[in-house]
């Protein structure tokens, strides 16, 4: 059975009255049953929430470069490791080639230095060279070894930056935002793409500073989209307002995801915090629908039925 929540303050705003008409219609007796409200209670705090993924990544880059290609757009489904953006690699590739050349050069010098060390060691045994000359050869060899290791480190670093010139998806999911266009220049730490992982969802909403202290983590709340409702748990709440706006972020985890929610969808969040405005829960069969309006018949002081136009709110099975 579906029930609708109706604001009491609206029950008395409109009345379908025929008292001002000169010709009153003839009364006809009909059988009717009286339906009593299920409950009359204060209306809970209701705010708008946004459906998002529980796992969300803002992808940045560590290099300054030009964006050569943007391979995805918002809404695309991607797999882990898929290419998202390609940055200009010309400068980085030049560093890679330079490092490779230095590695090759120092490797050749290292081979010659190793041969010199072996030869001077044999000459020293036959007293053909002095100890000082042998020490100089050994020091030269150690210097070449250090240069060779430095060249290999430069090659590894250049390869690392070259790898980061292709922006890849860290996990499978949905592209939420693409923040760069082809031809744009990236800076280290600048957001490029926002990706959300498929699967478990969360609800993000913001509440006023006057009620943030009344909201408790792990409490159960309700969320609704259309006529359906689902339970959710308060996962976290912020202790500081966003941009000093007086609004505090609250994140919810959906418990019974029987209803399908879409990433980016706006939903209503119903907190267990009372407002001054009261509400009435009625069976849906008690409502009257006419000309895009909703009404209910109520008994007046003379025990006669009078139609009152109302505004419905949440509904649940």
Coordinates of C-alpha atoms in Angstrom, one line a residue, residues 3 10 41 43 47 78 102 115 123-124 127 136 169 179 182-183 194 196 212-213 243 251 263 270 285 291 311:
X3 CA 1.1 6.4 1.5
X10 CA -1.9 23.4 3.0
X41 CA 4.0 14.0 12.8
X43 CA 8.2 16.8 9.0
X47 CA 17.7 18.4 1.5
X78 CA 36.7 2.7 -19.3
X102 CA 75.2 8.8 -21.9
X115 CA 91.0 -3.3 -18.8
X123 CA 102.4 -4.4 -14.0
X124 CA 102.4 -3.5 -10.3
X127 CA 107.2 -3.5 -10.4
X136 CA 95.3 6.8 -10.2
X169 CA 42.6 4.9 -16.0
X179 CA 38.8 19.0 -17.4
X182 CA 43.6 19.2 -26.7
X183 CA 46.2 22.0 -26.9
X194 CA 37.6 12.6 -12.9
X196 CA 34.2 7.1 -10.7
X212 CA 25.1 19.8 11.5
X213 CA 25.6 19.1 15.2
X243 CA 34.4 27.7 1.3
X251 CA 28.1 11.6 2.9
X263 CA 25.7 8.7 -11.0
X270 CA 15.3 12.9 4.7
X285 CA -6.4 5.6 -2.2
X291 CA -7.0 18.6 -13.5
X311 CA 0.4 19.2 -2.0

